[in-house]
mmCIF file with all atom_site columns, C-alpha atoms and ligand atoms in Angstrom:
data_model
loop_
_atom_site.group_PDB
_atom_site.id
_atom_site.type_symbol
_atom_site.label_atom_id
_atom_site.label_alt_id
_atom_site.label_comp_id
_atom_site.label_asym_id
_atom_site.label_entity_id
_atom_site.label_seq_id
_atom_site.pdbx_PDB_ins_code
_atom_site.Cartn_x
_atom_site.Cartn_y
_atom_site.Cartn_z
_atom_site.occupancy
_atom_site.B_iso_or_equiv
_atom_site.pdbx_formal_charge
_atom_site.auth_seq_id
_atom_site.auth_comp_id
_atom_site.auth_asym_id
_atom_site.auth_atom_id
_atom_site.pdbx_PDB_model_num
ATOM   1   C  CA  . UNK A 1 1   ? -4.566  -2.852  -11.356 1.00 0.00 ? 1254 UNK A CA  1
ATOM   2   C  CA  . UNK A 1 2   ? -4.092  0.806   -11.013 1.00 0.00 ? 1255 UNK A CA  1
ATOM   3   C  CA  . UNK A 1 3   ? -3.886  2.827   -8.082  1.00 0.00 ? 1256 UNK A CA  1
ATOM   4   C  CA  . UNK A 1 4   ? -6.636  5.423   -9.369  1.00 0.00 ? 1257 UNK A CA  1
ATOM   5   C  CA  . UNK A 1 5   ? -7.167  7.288   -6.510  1.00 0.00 ? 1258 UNK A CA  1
ATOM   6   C  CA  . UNK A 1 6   ? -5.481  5.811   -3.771  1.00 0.00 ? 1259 UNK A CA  1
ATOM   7   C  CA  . UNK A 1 7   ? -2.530  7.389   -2.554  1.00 0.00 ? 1260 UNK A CA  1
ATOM   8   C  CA  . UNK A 1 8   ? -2.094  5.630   0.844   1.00 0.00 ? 1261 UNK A CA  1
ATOM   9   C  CA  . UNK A 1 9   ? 1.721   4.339   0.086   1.00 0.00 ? 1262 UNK A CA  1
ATOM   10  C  CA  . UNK A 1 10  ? 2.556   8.147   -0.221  1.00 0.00 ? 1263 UNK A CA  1
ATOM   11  C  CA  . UNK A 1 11  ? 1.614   9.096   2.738   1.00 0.00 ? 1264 UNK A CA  1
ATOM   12  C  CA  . UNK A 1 12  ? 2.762   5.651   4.953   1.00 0.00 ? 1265 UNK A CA  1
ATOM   13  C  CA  . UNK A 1 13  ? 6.277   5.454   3.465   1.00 0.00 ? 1266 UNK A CA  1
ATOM   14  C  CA  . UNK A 1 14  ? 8.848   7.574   3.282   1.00 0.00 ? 1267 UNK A CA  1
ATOM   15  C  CA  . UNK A 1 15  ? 10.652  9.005   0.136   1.00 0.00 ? 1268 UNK A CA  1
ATOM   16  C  CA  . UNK A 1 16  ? 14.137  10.072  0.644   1.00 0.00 ? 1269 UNK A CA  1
ATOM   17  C  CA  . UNK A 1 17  ? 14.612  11.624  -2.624  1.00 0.00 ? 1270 UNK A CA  1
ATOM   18  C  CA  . UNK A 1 18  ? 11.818  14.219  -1.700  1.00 0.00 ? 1271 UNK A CA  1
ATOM   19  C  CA  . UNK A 1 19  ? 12.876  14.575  1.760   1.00 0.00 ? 1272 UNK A CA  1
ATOM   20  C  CA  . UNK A 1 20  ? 9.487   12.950  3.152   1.00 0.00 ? 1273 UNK A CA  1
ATOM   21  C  CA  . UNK A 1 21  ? 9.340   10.686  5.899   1.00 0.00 ? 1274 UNK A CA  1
ATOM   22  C  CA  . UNK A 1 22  ? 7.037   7.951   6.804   1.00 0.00 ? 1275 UNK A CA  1
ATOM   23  C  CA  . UNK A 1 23  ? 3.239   9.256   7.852   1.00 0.00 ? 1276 UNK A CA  1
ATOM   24  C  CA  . UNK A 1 24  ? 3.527   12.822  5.989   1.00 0.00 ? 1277 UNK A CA  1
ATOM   25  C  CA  . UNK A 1 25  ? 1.570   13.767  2.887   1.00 0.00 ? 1278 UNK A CA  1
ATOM   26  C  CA  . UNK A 1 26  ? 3.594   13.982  0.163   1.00 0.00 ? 1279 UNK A CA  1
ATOM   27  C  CA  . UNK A 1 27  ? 3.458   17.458  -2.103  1.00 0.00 ? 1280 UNK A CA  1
ATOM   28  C  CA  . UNK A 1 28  ? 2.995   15.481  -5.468  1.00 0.00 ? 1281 UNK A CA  1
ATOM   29  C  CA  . UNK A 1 29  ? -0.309  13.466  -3.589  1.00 0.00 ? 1282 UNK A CA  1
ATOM   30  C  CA  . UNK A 1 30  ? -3.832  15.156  -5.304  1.00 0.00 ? 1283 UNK A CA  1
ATOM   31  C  CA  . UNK A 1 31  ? -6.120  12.005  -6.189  1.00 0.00 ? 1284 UNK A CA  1
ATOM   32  C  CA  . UNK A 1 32  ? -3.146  10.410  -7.292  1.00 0.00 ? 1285 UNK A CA  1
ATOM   33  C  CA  . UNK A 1 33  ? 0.295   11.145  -8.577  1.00 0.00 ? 1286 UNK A CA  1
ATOM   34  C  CA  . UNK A 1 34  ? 0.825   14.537  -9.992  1.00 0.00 ? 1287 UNK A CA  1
ATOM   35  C  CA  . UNK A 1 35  ? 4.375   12.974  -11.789 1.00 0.00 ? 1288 UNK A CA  1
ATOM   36  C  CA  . UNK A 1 36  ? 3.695   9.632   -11.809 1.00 0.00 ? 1289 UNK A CA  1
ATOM   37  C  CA  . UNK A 1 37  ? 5.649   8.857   -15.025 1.00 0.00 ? 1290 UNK A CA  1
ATOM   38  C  CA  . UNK A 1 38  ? 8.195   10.845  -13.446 1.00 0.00 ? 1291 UNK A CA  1
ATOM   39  C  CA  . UNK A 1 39  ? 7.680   9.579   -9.511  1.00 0.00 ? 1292 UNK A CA  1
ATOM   40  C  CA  . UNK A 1 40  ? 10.723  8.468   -7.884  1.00 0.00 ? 1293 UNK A CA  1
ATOM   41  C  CA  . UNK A 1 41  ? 12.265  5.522   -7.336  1.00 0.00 ? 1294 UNK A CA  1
ATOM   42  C  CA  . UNK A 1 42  ? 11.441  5.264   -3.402  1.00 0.00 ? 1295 UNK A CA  1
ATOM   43  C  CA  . UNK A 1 43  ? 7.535   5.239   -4.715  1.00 0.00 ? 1296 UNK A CA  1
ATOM   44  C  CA  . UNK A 1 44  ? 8.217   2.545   -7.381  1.00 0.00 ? 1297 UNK A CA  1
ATOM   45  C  CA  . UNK A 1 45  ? 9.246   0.050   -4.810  1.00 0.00 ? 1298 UNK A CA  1
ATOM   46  C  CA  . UNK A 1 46  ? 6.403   -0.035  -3.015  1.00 0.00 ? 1299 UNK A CA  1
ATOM   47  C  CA  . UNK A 1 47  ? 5.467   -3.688  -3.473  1.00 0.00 ? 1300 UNK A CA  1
ATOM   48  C  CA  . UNK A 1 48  ? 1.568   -3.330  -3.043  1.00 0.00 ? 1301 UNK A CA  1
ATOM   49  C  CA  . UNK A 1 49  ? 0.109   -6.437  -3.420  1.00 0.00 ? 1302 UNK A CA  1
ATOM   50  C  CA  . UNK A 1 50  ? -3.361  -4.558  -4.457  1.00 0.00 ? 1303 UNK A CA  1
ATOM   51  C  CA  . UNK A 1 51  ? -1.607  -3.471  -7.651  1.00 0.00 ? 1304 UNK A CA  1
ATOM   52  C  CA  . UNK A 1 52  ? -0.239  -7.061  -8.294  1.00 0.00 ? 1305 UNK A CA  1
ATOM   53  C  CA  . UNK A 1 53  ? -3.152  -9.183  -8.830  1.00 0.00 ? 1306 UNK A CA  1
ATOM   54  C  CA  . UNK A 1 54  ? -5.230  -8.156  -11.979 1.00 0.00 ? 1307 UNK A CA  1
ATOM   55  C  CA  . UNK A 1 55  ? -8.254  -9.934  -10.169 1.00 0.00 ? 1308 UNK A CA  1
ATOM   56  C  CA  . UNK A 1 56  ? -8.677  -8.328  -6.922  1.00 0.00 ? 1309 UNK A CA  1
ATOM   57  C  CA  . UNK A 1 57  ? -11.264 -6.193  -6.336  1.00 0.00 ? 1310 UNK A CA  1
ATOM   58  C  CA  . UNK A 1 58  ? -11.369 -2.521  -5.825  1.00 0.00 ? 1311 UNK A CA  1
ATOM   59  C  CA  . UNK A 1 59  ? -12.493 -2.889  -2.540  1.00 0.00 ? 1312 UNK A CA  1
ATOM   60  C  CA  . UNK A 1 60  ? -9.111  -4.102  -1.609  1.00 0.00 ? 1313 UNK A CA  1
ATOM   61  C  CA  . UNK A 1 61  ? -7.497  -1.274  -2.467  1.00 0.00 ? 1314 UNK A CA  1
ATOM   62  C  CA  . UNK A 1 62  ? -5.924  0.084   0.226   1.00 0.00 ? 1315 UNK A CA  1
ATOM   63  C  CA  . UNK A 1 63  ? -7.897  3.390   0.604   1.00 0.00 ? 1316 UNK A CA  1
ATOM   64  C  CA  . UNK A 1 64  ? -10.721 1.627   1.040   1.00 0.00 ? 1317 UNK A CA  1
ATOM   65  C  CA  . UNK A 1 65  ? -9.854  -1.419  2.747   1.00 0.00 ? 1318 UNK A CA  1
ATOM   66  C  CA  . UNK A 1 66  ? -7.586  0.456   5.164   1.00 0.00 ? 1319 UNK A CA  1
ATOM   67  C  CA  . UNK A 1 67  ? -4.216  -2.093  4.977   1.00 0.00 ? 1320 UNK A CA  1
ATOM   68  C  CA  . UNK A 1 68  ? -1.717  -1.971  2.434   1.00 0.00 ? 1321 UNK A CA  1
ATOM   69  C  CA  . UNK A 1 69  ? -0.184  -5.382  1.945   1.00 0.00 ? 1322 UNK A CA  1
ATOM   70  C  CA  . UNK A 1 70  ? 3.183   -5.899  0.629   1.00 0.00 ? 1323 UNK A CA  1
ATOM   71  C  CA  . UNK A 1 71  ? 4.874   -9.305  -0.036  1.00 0.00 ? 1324 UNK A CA  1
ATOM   72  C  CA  . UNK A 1 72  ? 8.523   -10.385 1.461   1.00 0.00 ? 1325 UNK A CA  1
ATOM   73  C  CA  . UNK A 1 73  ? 9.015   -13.611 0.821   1.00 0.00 ? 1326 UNK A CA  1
ATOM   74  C  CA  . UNK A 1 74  ? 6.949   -15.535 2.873   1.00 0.00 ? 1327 UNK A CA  1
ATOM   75  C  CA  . UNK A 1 75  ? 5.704   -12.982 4.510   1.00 0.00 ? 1328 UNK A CA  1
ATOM   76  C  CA  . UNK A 1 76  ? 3.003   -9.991  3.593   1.00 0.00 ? 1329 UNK A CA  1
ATOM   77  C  CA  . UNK A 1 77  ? 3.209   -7.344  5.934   1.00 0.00 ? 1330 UNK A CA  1
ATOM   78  C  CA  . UNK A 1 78  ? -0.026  -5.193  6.071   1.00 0.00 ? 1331 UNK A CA  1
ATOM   79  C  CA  . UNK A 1 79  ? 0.409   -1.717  6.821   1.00 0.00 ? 1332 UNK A CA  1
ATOM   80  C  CA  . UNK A 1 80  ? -2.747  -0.512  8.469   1.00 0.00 ? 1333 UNK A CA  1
ATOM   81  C  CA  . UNK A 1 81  ? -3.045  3.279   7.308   1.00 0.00 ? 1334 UNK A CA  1
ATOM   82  C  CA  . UNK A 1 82  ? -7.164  3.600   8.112   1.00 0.00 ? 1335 UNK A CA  1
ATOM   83  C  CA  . UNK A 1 83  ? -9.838  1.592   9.426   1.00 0.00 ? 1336 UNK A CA  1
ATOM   84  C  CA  . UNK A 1 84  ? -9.741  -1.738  8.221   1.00 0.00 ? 1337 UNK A CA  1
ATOM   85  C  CA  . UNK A 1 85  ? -12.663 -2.936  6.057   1.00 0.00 ? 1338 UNK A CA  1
ATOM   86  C  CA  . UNK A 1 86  ? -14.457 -6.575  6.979   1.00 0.00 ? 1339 UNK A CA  1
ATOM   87  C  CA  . UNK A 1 87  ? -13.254 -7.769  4.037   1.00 0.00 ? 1340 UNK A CA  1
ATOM   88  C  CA  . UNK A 1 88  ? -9.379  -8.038  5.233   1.00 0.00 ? 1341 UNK A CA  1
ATOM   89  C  CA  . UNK A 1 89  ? -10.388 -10.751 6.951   1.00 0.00 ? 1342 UNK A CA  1
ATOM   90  C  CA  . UNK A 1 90  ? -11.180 -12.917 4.163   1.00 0.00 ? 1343 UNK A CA  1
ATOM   91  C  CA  . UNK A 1 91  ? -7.684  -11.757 2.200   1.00 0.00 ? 1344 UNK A CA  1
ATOM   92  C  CA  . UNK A 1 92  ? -6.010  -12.366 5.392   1.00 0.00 ? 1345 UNK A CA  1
ATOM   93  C  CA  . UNK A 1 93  ? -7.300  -15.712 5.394   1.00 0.00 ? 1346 UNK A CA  1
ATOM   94  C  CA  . UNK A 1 94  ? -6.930  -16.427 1.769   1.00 0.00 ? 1347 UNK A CA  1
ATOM   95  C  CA  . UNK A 1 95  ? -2.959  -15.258 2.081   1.00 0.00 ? 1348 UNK A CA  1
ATOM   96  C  CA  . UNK A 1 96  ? -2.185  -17.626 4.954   1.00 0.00 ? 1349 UNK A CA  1
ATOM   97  C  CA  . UNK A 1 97  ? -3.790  -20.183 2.680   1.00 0.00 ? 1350 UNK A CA  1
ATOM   98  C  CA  . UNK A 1 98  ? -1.521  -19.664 0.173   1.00 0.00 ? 1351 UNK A CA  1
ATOM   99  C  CA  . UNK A 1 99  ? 1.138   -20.207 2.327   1.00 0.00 ? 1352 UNK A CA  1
ATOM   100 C  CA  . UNK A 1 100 ? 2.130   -16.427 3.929   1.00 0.00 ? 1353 UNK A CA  1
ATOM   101 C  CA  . UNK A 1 101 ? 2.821   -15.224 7.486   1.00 0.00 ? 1354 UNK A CA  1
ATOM   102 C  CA  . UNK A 1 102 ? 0.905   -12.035 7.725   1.00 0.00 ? 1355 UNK A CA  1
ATOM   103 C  CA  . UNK A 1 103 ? 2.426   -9.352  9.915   1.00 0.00 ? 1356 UNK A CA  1
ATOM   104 C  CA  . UNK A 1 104 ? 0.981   -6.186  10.741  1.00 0.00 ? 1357 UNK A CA  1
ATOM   105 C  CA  . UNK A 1 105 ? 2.265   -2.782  11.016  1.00 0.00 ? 1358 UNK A CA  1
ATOM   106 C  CA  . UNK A 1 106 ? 0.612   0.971   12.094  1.00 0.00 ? 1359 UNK A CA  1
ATOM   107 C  CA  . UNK A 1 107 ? 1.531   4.622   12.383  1.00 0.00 ? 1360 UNK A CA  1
ATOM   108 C  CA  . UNK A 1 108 ? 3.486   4.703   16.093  1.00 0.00 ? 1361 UNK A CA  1
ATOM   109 C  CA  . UNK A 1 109 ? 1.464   7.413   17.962  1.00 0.00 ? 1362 UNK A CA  1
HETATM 110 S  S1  . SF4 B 2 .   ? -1.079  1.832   -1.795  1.00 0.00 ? 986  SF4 B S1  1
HETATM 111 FE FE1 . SF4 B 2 .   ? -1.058  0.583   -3.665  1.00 0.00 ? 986  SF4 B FE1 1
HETATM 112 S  S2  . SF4 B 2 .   ? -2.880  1.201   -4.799  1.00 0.00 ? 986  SF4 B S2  1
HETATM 113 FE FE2 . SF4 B 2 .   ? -2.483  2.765   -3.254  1.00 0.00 ? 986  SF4 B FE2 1
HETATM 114 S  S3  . SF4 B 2 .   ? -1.235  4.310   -4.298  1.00 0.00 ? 986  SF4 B S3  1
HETATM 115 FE FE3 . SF4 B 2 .   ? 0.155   2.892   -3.314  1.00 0.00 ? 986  SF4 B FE3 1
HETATM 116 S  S4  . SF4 B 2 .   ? 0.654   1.370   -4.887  1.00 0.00 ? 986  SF4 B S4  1
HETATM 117 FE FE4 . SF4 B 2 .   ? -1.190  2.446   -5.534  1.00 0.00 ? 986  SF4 B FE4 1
HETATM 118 S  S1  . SF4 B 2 .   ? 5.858   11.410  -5.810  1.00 0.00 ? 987  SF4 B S1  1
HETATM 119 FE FE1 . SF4 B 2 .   ? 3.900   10.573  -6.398  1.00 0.00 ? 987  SF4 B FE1 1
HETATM 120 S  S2  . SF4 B 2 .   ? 4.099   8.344   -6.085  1.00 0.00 ? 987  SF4 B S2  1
HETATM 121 FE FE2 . SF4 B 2 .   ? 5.722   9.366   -4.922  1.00 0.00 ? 987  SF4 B FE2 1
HETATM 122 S  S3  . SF4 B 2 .   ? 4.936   9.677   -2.870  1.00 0.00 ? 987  SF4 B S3  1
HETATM 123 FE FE3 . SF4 B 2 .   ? 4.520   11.538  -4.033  1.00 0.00 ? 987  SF4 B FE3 1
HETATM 124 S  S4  . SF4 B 2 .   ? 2.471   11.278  -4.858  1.00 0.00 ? 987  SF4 B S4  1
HETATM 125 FE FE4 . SF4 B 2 .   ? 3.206   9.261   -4.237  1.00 0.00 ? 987  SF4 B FE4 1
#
């Protein structure tokens, strides 16, 4: 998949090598990556599972389902970064079939 224009993982994590923390927009962020080919490593780690599966459908992807998952071992921690769409219920049910403890995680306020 391809993030298109999503750019929720910029904003939720932080990327040292920019100086950003976790929860600020990030100056590179305009309907997707303005360097993406040249993004760095901090952003390539991001393990979104949305990007991992070929099949899943756009309405997973986290700006408009409002979670981004990531997978740790057996576990796939969601990061909630808007409101969540009814059809994270239905992942969330299909991931714990497959095996995964799913942990969630939001912006402290
Ligand atoms: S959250 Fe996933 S789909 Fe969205 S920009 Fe990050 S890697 Fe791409
Ligand atoms: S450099 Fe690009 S990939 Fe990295 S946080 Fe900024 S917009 Fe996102």
């Amino acid at each position: 998949m391809k993030c298109g224009e999503c750019t929720e993982c910029c904003n939720a994590f932080p990327v040292v090598e920019l100086n950003k923390e976790a929860w600020e927009d990030c100056q590179y962020a305009d309907n997707g990556c303005k360097i993406y080919n040249l993004r760095p490593n901090s952003c390539r780690k991001c393990e979104c599972a949305y990007m991992q599966n070929p099949k899943v459908s756009q309405e997973l992807r986290p700006d408009n389902c409002g979670v981004i998952f990531e997978r740790s071992n057996k576990v796939m921690l969601g990061t909630i970064v808007g409101p969540m769409s009814p059809i994270v219920k239905g992942q969330i049910k299909s991931f714990k079939n497959e095996g995964f403890r799913v942990l969630f995680q939001r912006k402290n306020k």
